[in-house]
Coordinates of C-alpha atoms in Angstrom, one line a residue:
X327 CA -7.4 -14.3 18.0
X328 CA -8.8 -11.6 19.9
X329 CA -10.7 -8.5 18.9
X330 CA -9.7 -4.7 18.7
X331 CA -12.4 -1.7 17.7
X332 CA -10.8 0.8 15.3
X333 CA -12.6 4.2 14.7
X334 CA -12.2 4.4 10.6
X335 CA -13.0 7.0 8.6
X336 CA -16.4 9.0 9.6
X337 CA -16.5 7.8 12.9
X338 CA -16.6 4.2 11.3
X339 CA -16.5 1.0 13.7
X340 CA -14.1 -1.3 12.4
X341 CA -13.7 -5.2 13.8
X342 CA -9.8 -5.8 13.4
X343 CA -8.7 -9.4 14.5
X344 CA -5.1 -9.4 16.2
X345 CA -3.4 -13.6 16.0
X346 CA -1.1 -14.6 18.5
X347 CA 0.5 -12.7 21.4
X348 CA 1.8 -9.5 20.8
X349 CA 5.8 -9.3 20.3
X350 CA 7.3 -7.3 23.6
X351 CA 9.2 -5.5 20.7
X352 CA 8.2 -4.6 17.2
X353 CA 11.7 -5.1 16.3
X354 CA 12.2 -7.7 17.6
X355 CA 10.0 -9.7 16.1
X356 CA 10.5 -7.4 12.7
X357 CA 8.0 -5.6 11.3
X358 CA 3.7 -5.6 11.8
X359 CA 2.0 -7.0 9.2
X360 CA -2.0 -5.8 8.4
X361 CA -3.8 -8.5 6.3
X362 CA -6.7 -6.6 3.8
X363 CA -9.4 -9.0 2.3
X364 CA -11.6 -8.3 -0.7
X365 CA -14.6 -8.0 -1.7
X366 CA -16.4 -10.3 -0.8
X367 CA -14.0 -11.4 2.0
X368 CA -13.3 -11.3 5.8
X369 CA -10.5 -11.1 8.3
X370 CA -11.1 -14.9 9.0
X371 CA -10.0 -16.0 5.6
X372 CA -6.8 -14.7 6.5
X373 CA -6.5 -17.5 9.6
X374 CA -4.3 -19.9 7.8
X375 CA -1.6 -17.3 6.9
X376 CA -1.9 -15.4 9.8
X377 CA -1.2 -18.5 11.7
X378 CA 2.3 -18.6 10.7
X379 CA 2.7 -15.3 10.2
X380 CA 2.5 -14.4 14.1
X381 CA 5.0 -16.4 14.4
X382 CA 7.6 -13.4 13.8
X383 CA 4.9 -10.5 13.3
X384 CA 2.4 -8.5 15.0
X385 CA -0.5 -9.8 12.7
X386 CA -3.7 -8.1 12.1
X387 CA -6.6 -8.7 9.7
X388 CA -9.0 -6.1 8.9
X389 CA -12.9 -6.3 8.8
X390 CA -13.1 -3.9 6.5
X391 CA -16.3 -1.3 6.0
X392 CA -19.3 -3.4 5.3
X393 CA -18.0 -6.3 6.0
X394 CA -17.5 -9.0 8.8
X395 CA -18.0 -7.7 12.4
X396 CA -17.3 -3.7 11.2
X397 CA -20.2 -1.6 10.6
X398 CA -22.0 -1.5 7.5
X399 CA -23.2 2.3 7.2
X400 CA -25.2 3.1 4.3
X401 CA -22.4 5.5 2.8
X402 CA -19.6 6.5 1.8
X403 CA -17.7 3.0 0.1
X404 CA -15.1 5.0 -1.7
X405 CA -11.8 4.3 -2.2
X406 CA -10.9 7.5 -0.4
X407 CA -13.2 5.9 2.6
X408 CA -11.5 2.1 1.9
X409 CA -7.6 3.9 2.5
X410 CA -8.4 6.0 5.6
X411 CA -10.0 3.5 7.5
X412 CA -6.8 1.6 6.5
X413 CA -4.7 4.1 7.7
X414 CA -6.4 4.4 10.7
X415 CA -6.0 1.0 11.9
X416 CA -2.1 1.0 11.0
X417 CA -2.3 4.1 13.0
X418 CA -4.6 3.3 16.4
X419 CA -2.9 -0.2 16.3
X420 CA 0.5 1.0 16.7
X421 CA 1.3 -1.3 13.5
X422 CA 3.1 1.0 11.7
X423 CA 5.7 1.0 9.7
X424 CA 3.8 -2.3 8.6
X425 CA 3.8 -4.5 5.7
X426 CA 0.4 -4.5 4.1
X427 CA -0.9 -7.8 2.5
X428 CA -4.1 -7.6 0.4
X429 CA -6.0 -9.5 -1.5
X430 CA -7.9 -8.2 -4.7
X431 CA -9.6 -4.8 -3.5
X432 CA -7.9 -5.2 0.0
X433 CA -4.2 -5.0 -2.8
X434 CA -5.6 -2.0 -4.1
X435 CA -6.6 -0.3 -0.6
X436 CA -2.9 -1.6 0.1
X437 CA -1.1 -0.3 -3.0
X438 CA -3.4 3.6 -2.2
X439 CA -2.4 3.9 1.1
X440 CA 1.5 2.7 0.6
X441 CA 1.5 5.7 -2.4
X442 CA -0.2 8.2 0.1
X443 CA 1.4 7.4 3.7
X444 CA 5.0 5.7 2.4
X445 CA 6.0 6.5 6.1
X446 CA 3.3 3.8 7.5
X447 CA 4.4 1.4 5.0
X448 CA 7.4 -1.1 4.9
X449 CA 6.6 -3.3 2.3
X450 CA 3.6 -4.3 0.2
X451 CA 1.8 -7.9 -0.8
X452 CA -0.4 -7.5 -4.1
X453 CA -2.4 -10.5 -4.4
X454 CA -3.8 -11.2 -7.6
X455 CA -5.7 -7.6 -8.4
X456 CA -4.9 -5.5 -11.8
X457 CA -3.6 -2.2 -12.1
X458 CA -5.8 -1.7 -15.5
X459 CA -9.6 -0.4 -15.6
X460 CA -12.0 -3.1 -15.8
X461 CA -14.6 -1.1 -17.7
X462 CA -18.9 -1.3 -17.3
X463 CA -19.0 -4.3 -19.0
X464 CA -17.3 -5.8 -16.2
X465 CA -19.5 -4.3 -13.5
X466 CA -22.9 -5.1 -16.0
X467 CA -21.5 -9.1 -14.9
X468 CA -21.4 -8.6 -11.1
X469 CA -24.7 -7.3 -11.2
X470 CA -25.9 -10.0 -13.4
X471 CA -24.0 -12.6 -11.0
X472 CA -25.4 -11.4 -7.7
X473 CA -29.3 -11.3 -9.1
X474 CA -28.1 -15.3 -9.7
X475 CA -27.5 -16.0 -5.9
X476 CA -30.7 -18.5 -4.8
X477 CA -30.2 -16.2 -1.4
X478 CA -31.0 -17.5 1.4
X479 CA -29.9 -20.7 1.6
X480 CA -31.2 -23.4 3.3
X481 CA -27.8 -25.1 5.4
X482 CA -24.6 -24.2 4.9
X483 CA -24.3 -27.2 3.0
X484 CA -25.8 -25.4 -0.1
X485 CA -24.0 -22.4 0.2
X486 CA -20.8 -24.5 -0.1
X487 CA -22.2 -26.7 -2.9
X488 CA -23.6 -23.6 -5.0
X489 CA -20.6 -21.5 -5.0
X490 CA -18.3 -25.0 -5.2
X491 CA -20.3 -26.4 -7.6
X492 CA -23.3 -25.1 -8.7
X493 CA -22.6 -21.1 -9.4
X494 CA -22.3 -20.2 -13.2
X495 CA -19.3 -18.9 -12.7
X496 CA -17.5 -22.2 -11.8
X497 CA -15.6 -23.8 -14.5
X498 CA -14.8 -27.0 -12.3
X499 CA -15.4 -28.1 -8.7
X500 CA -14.3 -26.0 -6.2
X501 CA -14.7 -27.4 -2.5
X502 CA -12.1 -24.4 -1.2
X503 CA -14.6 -22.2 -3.0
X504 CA -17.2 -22.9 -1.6
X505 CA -15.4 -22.6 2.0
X506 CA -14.5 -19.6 1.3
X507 CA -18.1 -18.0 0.5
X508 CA -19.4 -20.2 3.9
X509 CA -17.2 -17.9 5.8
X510 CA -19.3 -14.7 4.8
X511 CA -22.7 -16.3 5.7
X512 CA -24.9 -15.3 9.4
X513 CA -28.1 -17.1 9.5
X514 CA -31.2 -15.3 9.8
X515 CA -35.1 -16.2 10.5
X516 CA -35.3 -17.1 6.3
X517 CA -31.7 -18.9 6.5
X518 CA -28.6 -18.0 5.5
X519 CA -27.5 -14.3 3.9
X520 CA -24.4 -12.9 3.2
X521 CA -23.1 -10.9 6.0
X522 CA -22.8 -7.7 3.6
X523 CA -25.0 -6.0 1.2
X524 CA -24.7 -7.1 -2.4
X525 CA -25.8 -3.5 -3.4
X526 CA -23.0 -1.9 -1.6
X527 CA -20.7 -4.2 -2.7
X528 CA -21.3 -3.2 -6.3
X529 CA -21.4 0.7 -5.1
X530 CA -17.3 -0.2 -3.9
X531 CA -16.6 -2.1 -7.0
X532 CA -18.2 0.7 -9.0
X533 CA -15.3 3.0 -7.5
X534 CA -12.6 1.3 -9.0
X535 CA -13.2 -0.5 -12.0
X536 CA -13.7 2.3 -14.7
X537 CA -10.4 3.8 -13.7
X538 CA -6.9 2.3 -14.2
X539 CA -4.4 2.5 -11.2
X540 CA -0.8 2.5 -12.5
X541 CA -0.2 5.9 -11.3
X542 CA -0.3 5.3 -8.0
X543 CA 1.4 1.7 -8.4
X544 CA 4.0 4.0 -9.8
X545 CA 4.3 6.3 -6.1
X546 CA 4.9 3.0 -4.0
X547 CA 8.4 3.6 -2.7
X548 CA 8.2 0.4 -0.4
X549 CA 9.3 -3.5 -1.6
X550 CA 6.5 -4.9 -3.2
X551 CA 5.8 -8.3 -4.0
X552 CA 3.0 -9.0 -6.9
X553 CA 1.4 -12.6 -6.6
X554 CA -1.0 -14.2 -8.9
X555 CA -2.5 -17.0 -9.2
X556 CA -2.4 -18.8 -12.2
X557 CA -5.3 -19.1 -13.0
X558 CA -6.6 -16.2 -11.4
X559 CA -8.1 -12.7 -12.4
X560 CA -4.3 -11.0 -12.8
X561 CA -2.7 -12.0 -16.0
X562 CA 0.9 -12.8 -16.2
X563 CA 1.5 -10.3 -19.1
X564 CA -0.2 -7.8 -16.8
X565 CA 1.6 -8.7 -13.4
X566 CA 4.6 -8.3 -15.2
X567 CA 4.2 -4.9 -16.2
X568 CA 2.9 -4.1 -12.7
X569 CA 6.6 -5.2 -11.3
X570 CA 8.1 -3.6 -14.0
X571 CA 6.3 -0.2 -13.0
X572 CA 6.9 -0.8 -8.9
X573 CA 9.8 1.1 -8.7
X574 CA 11.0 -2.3 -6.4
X575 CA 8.7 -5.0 -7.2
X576 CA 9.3 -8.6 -7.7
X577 CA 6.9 -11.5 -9.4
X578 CA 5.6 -14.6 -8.0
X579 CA 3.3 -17.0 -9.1
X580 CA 1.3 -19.9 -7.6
X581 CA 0.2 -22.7 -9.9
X582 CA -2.8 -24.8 -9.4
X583 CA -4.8 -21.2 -8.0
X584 CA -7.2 -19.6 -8.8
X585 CA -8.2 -16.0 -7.6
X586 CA -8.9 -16.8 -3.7
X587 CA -4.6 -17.5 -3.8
X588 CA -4.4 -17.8 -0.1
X589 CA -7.1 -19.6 0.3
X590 CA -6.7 -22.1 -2.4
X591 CA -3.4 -22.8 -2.2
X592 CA -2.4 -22.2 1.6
X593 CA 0.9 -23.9 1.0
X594 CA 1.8 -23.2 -1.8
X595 CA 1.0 -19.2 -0.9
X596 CA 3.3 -19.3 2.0
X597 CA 6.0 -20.5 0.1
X598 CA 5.4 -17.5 -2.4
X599 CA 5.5 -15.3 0.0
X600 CA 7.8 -15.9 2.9
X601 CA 11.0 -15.2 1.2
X602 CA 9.9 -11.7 0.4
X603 CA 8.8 -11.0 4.1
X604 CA 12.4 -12.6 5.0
X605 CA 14.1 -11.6 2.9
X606 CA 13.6 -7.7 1.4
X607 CA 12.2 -7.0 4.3
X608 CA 14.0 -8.4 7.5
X609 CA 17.8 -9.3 5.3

């Protein structure tokens, strides 16, 4: 894995994580792939499937604004911001045409940018992330569930047993969980914080979640692939009408996941996924 600066939107620095050796040829190898995380993700949680992935593709993940090693300006985390700096590192990479894999808000950066630039995009992974506004209720709970956190945490240890175990939010133990919220952790001179701001997390989650997005799934001209897991955020009524509406989407499901699909179910992920890339993608 080695590191690549992209200049995102407003002069942005952006971290993006490049797996493998490069391919001599694009085509040879078929088409780049650019791995979005969400929220409160990282390009590393992407590791396991960009492990295989390289394989065939030029595979990227994306620290995305606010997040990982990119810079965390004060302003602006709207969508509009979110898409370009997107575009930008399909653009300065050389990725393009790619196939853009996100998960959650990383899908709905994807889905955005496949609409607005269908010449940059080849296909499209939506992993578990709705097309339909969430509403203020919905935000009213983040902000409830951040002021929650017992930040900072001692050891790492805690961090994986509160959001494994011990977070309100968990229904039943979660080890992968709690791995996956270890990843976004740097310690400081108190002990360990999340690598982002909570309060500009919620400012991006605020820019999405009152507003439903079927238009634009409607403008995504590309192969798309909708994944959920099932027992995720993304309803299977939902997903369904988000194929139906994809003017080429297809449906998969993973059992035994819950929203973190790619991180809870590696396996079972890839085996989602693969025949897509293999299959409406490369024939």
């Amino acid at each position: 894995m080695r590191r690549i600066d992209v200049i995102g939107a407003g002069g942005t620095g952006l971290a993006a994580w490049e797996f493998g050796e490069p391919p001599k040829t694009q085509e040879a190898e078929g088409p780049g792939v650019l791995l979005l995380h969400g929220l409160m993700g990282c390009a590393t949680h992407w590791a396991g499937t960009a492990s295989w992935l390289a394989e065939r593709h030029r595979t990227v993940a994306l620290d995305q604004r606010g997040h990982g090693e990119s810079d965390k300006p004060v302003a602006p985390y709207t969508r509009e911001a979110y898409v370009e700096d997107a575009e930008a590192a399909l653009v300065q990479l050389g990725l393009a045409p790619a196939v853009l894999v996100g998960h959650s808000m990383g899908a709905l950066t994807a889905w955005q940018l496949a609409a607005r630039r269908p010449d940059l995009v080849r296909g499209l992974v939506i992993c578990d992330m709705r097309a339909s506004a969430l509403g203020a209720a919905s935000q009213r709970e983040w902000t409830d569930w951040f002021r929650t956190w017992p930040v900072p945490f001692a050891t790492l240890d805690d961090v994986r047993r509160w959001f494994g175990e011990d977070d309100p939010w968990v229904e039943r133990p979660n080890p992968a969980r709690g791995a996956f919220y270890a990843e976004v952790m740097a310690r400081r001179e108190d002990g360990w914080r999340p690598v982002f701001d909570p309060a500009r997390m919620l400012t991006s989650r605020e820019t999405w979640v009152h507003d439903a997005h079927w238009e634009e799934l409607a403008q995504v001209q590309c192969p798309a692939l909708v994944v959920r897991g099932l027992d995720g955020q993304l309803g299977r009524a939902e997903a369904q009408e988000m194929v139906r509406v994809l003017p080429h989407g297809t449906y998969a499901e993973v059992p035994e996941a819950g929203h973190l699909v790619h991180y809870d179910q590696p396996s079972a992920w890839r085996a989602a996924i693969e025949p897509f890339l293999h299959g409406a993608l490369i024939g």
